[in-house]
Amino acid sequence: MSVLTPEQLAIKQAAKDFVAQHIIPRAGEFDRAGEFHPYLLEAAKASKIFAMAVPKEYGGLDYDSVTQALVLEEWGYGCAGMGTTLAASILSMDSVLVAGTDEQKRRYFTPMLNTEIGAFGLTEPGAGSDAGAGKTTAVRDGDDYVINGSKCWITNGGVATVYVIYALTDPARGAKGLSAFIIERGRPGFTIGTVDHKLGIRSSNTVELLLKDVRIPAANLLGKEGDGMKIAMKTLDLARPAIAALSVGLAQRALDECVKHLQKRFPDKPQPGQTLQFKLADMQIQVEAARQVLHHTMALRQAGVPFSKESAISKTFCSDVAMSVSSQAVSLMGSYGYTSELGKYMRDSKIMQIYEGTNQIQRLVISRAVLAPAPVAVPALKAGE
Ligand SMILES: Cc1cc2nc3c(=O)[nH]c(=O)nc-3n(C[C@H](O)[C@H](O)[C@H](O)COP(=O)(O)OP(=O)(O)OC[C@H]3O[C@@H](n4cnc5c(N)ncnc54)[C@H](O)[C@@H]3O)c2cc1C
């Protein structure tokens, strides 16, 4: 029996249908080409899926957190590269949700209603895990800020129309001097650098961004000067379960394709040996456990209770499961797994353990919560109770 509501089930089915019709048939081709294809945005126009995280008051679909996970799982099932395009756009929106004014939200979210996409630019050469070590600066000049620097490995960077970019307004204060800005594509001095060659998620767009004297209105500052690190951390808390959802979809797909292959490869043995049966059962146990951790995290997020630890756990657990299950699927398929398109699931899984904070960094977050758990308020007993 499903604990999902009829509405959630209907949205999940619509996402599954979309993926079957538009993503699965093209995923191999775009992976081999190693580039983002605008076909995805055209195909998604009718469903407005890129607006699924946009609140209703800004015209979006406003899906609840569990429903967003259901959709992202389906996209991860179809192609983790194309799923990354959707997840990265939502990641950039999360910064605006966290710190944007009403006017900024309206401005940022409106393009998503037309299936345009956003990008989130935090990482720099030498400033990945240590996000506060960046060198990009934003200097106030009258009613503007002037931004100089560069960002690397930015998903959607070459194809987005709106960006959230992090830059130092007070370099002497390090991470405490970091601020977040909205930058619209096309501003003079804002150019797209090298397109990265990647091991996996090859149909997503990953580029370097170059900012030379890019002038933006001061009204594009999100929150206050110096709020950048707080905004980035809250954004990543909100967004990491999306990577968990892509990972669950990816792992389920690797397992399903492996089962299909084994049934074809050994047609005379509908009941393969017990060792193999147990292996497949263990893989499904892993995927199902990952899915439940994800849904629990999303339920906490939806309820508005603290969920930083669970966000880190779901990202770590689900991406480790995707890596493990996809690797085992390749092993079970032998050379066919290694040489066919099915090896894509294993290649795509690796990034899930790296971006939005590596799994080592997640383990730091989790261990801090374990070592110094937030106090739980226990009501005092009254006399006689
Ligand atoms: C395909 C792709 C898409 C990406 N998309 C985006 C995007 O849209 N926006 C964006 O801003 N960034 C993006 N990134 C960047 C990504 O988030 C960073 O690469 C990631 O956070 C790791 O940073 P790094 O590569 O500099 O690794 P480093 O920080 O150099 O880490 C190297 C290794 O050291 C470990 N390590 C580092 N510090 C510690 C520590 N304190 N304790 C224990 N271990 C540690 C790490 O876990 C890792 O194993 C993307 C990257 C890729 C490859």
mmCIF file of C-alpha atoms and ligand atoms in Angstrom, residues 88 91 120-123 127-130 152-155 198 201 206 351 354-358 360-361 364, ligand 1:
data_model
loop_
_atom_site.group_PDB
_atom_site.id
_atom_site.type_symbol
_atom_site.label_atom_id
_atom_site.label_comp_id
_atom_site.label_asym_id
_atom_site.label_seq_id
_atom_site.Cartn_x
_atom_site.Cartn_y
_atom_site.Cartn_z
ATOM 1 C CA ALA A 88 20.598 22.714 -10.525
ATOM 2 C CA LEU A 91 19.271 24.832 -6.426
ATOM 3 C CA PHE A 120 24.092 28.548 -8.887
ATOM 4 C CA GLY A 121 27.682 29.813 -8.846
ATOM 5 C CA LEU A 122 29.577 29.212 -5.629
ATOM 6 C CA THR A 123 32.613 27.070 -6.541
ATOM 7 C CA ALA A 127 37.343 27.151 -3.337
ATOM 8 C CA GLY A 128 35.201 24.011 -3.507
ATOM 9 C CA SER A 129 34.750 22.351 -0.139
ATOM 10 C CA ASP A 130 36.111 25.508 1.467
ATOM 11 C CA CYS A 152 34.096 26.880 -12.204
ATOM 12 C CA TRP A 153 32.059 23.705 -12.813
ATOM 13 C CA ILE A 154 28.781 25.627 -12.850
ATOM 14 C CA THR A 155 25.855 23.448 -13.919
ATOM 15 C CA LYS A 198 32.958 14.983 -17.895
ATOM 16 C CA ILE A 201 26.091 13.393 -16.444
ATOM 17 C CA THR A 206 28.950 22.428 -16.886
ATOM 18 C CA ILE A 351 29.225 12.969 -9.312
ATOM 19 C CA ILE A 354 30.903 14.959 -5.136
ATOM 20 C CA TYR A 355 28.747 17.974 -6.001
ATOM 21 C CA GLU A 356 26.685 20.047 -3.558
ATOM 22 C CA GLY A 357 29.367 19.199 -0.982
ATOM 23 C CA THR A 358 31.371 15.976 -1.174
ATOM 24 C CA GLN A 360 33.319 13.593 3.127
ATOM 25 C CA ILE A 361 32.044 17.109 3.866
ATOM 26 C CA LEU A 364 31.702 16.299 8.796
HETATM 27 C C1 LIG B 1 29.707 18.126 -12.920
HETATM 28 C C2 LIG B 1 29.846 19.126 -11.817
HETATM 29 C C3 LIG B 1 28.818 20.034 -11.585
HETATM 30 C C4 LIG B 1 28.951 20.997 -10.584
HETATM 31 N N1 LIG B 1 27.964 21.948 -10.422
HETATM 32 C C5 LIG B 1 28.185 22.999 -9.578
HETATM 33 C C6 LIG B 1 27.263 24.103 -9.534
HETATM 34 O O1 LIG B 1 26.233 24.137 -10.230
HETATM 35 N N2 LIG B 1 27.557 25.150 -8.720
HETATM 36 C C7 LIG B 1 28.682 25.184 -7.937
HETATM 37 O O2 LIG B 1 28.881 26.164 -7.222
HETATM 38 N N3 LIG B 1 29.560 24.130 -7.942
HETATM 39 C C8 LIG B 1 29.353 23.061 -8.754
HETATM 40 N N4 LIG B 1 30.248 22.013 -8.806
HETATM 41 C C9 LIG B 1 31.429 22.030 -7.922
HETATM 42 C C10 LIG B 1 31.335 21.021 -6.779
HETATM 43 O O3 LIG B 1 30.270 21.334 -5.904
HETATM 44 C C11 LIG B 1 32.699 21.001 -6.078
HETATM 45 O O4 LIG B 1 33.619 20.465 -7.015
HETATM 46 C C12 LIG B 1 32.673 20.171 -4.800
HETATM 47 O O5 LIG B 1 32.034 20.899 -3.784
HETATM 48 C C13 LIG B 1 34.087 19.785 -4.307
HETATM 49 O O6 LIG B 1 34.971 20.823 -4.378
HETATM 50 P P1 LIG B 1 36.411 20.584 -5.055
HETATM 51 O O7 LIG B 1 36.200 19.902 -6.351
HETATM 52 O O8 LIG B 1 37.129 21.885 -5.062
HETATM 53 O O9 LIG B 1 37.132 19.542 -4.105
HETATM 54 P P2 LIG B 1 38.127 19.886 -2.910
HETATM 55 O O10 LIG B 1 37.467 20.825 -1.980
HETATM 56 O O11 LIG B 1 39.447 20.249 -3.485
HETATM 57 O O12 LIG B 1 38.225 18.467 -2.206
HETATM 58 C C14 LIG B 1 39.073 17.419 -2.686
HETATM 59 C C15 LIG B 1 38.912 16.215 -1.768
HETATM 60 O O13 LIG B 1 39.281 16.567 -0.431
HETATM 61 C C16 LIG B 1 38.208 16.324 0.471
HETATM 62 N N5 LIG B 1 38.137 17.386 1.481
HETATM 63 C C17 LIG B 1 38.227 18.727 1.289
HETATM 64 N N6 LIG B 1 38.125 19.377 2.452
HETATM 65 C C18 LIG B 1 37.952 18.434 3.424
HETATM 66 C C19 LIG B 1 37.765 18.475 4.834
HETATM 67 N N7 LIG B 1 37.718 19.624 5.502
HETATM 68 N N8 LIG B 1 37.621 17.305 5.496
HETATM 69 C C20 LIG B 1 37.641 16.119 4.834
HETATM 70 N N9 LIG B 1 37.816 16.016 3.489
HETATM 71 C C21 LIG B 1 37.958 17.155 2.800
HETATM 72 C C22 LIG B 1 36.955 16.345 -0.410
HETATM 73 O O14 LIG B 1 35.915 15.587 0.174
HETATM 74 C C23 LIG B 1 37.483 15.708 -1.689
HETATM 75 O O15 LIG B 1 37.492 14.312 -1.547
HETATM 76 C C24 LIG B 1 30.119 21.019 -9.770
HETATM 77 C C25 LIG B 1 31.134 20.082 -9.994
HETATM 78 C C26 LIG B 1 31.021 19.168 -11.014
HETATM 79 C C27 LIG B 1 32.164 18.225 -11.265
#
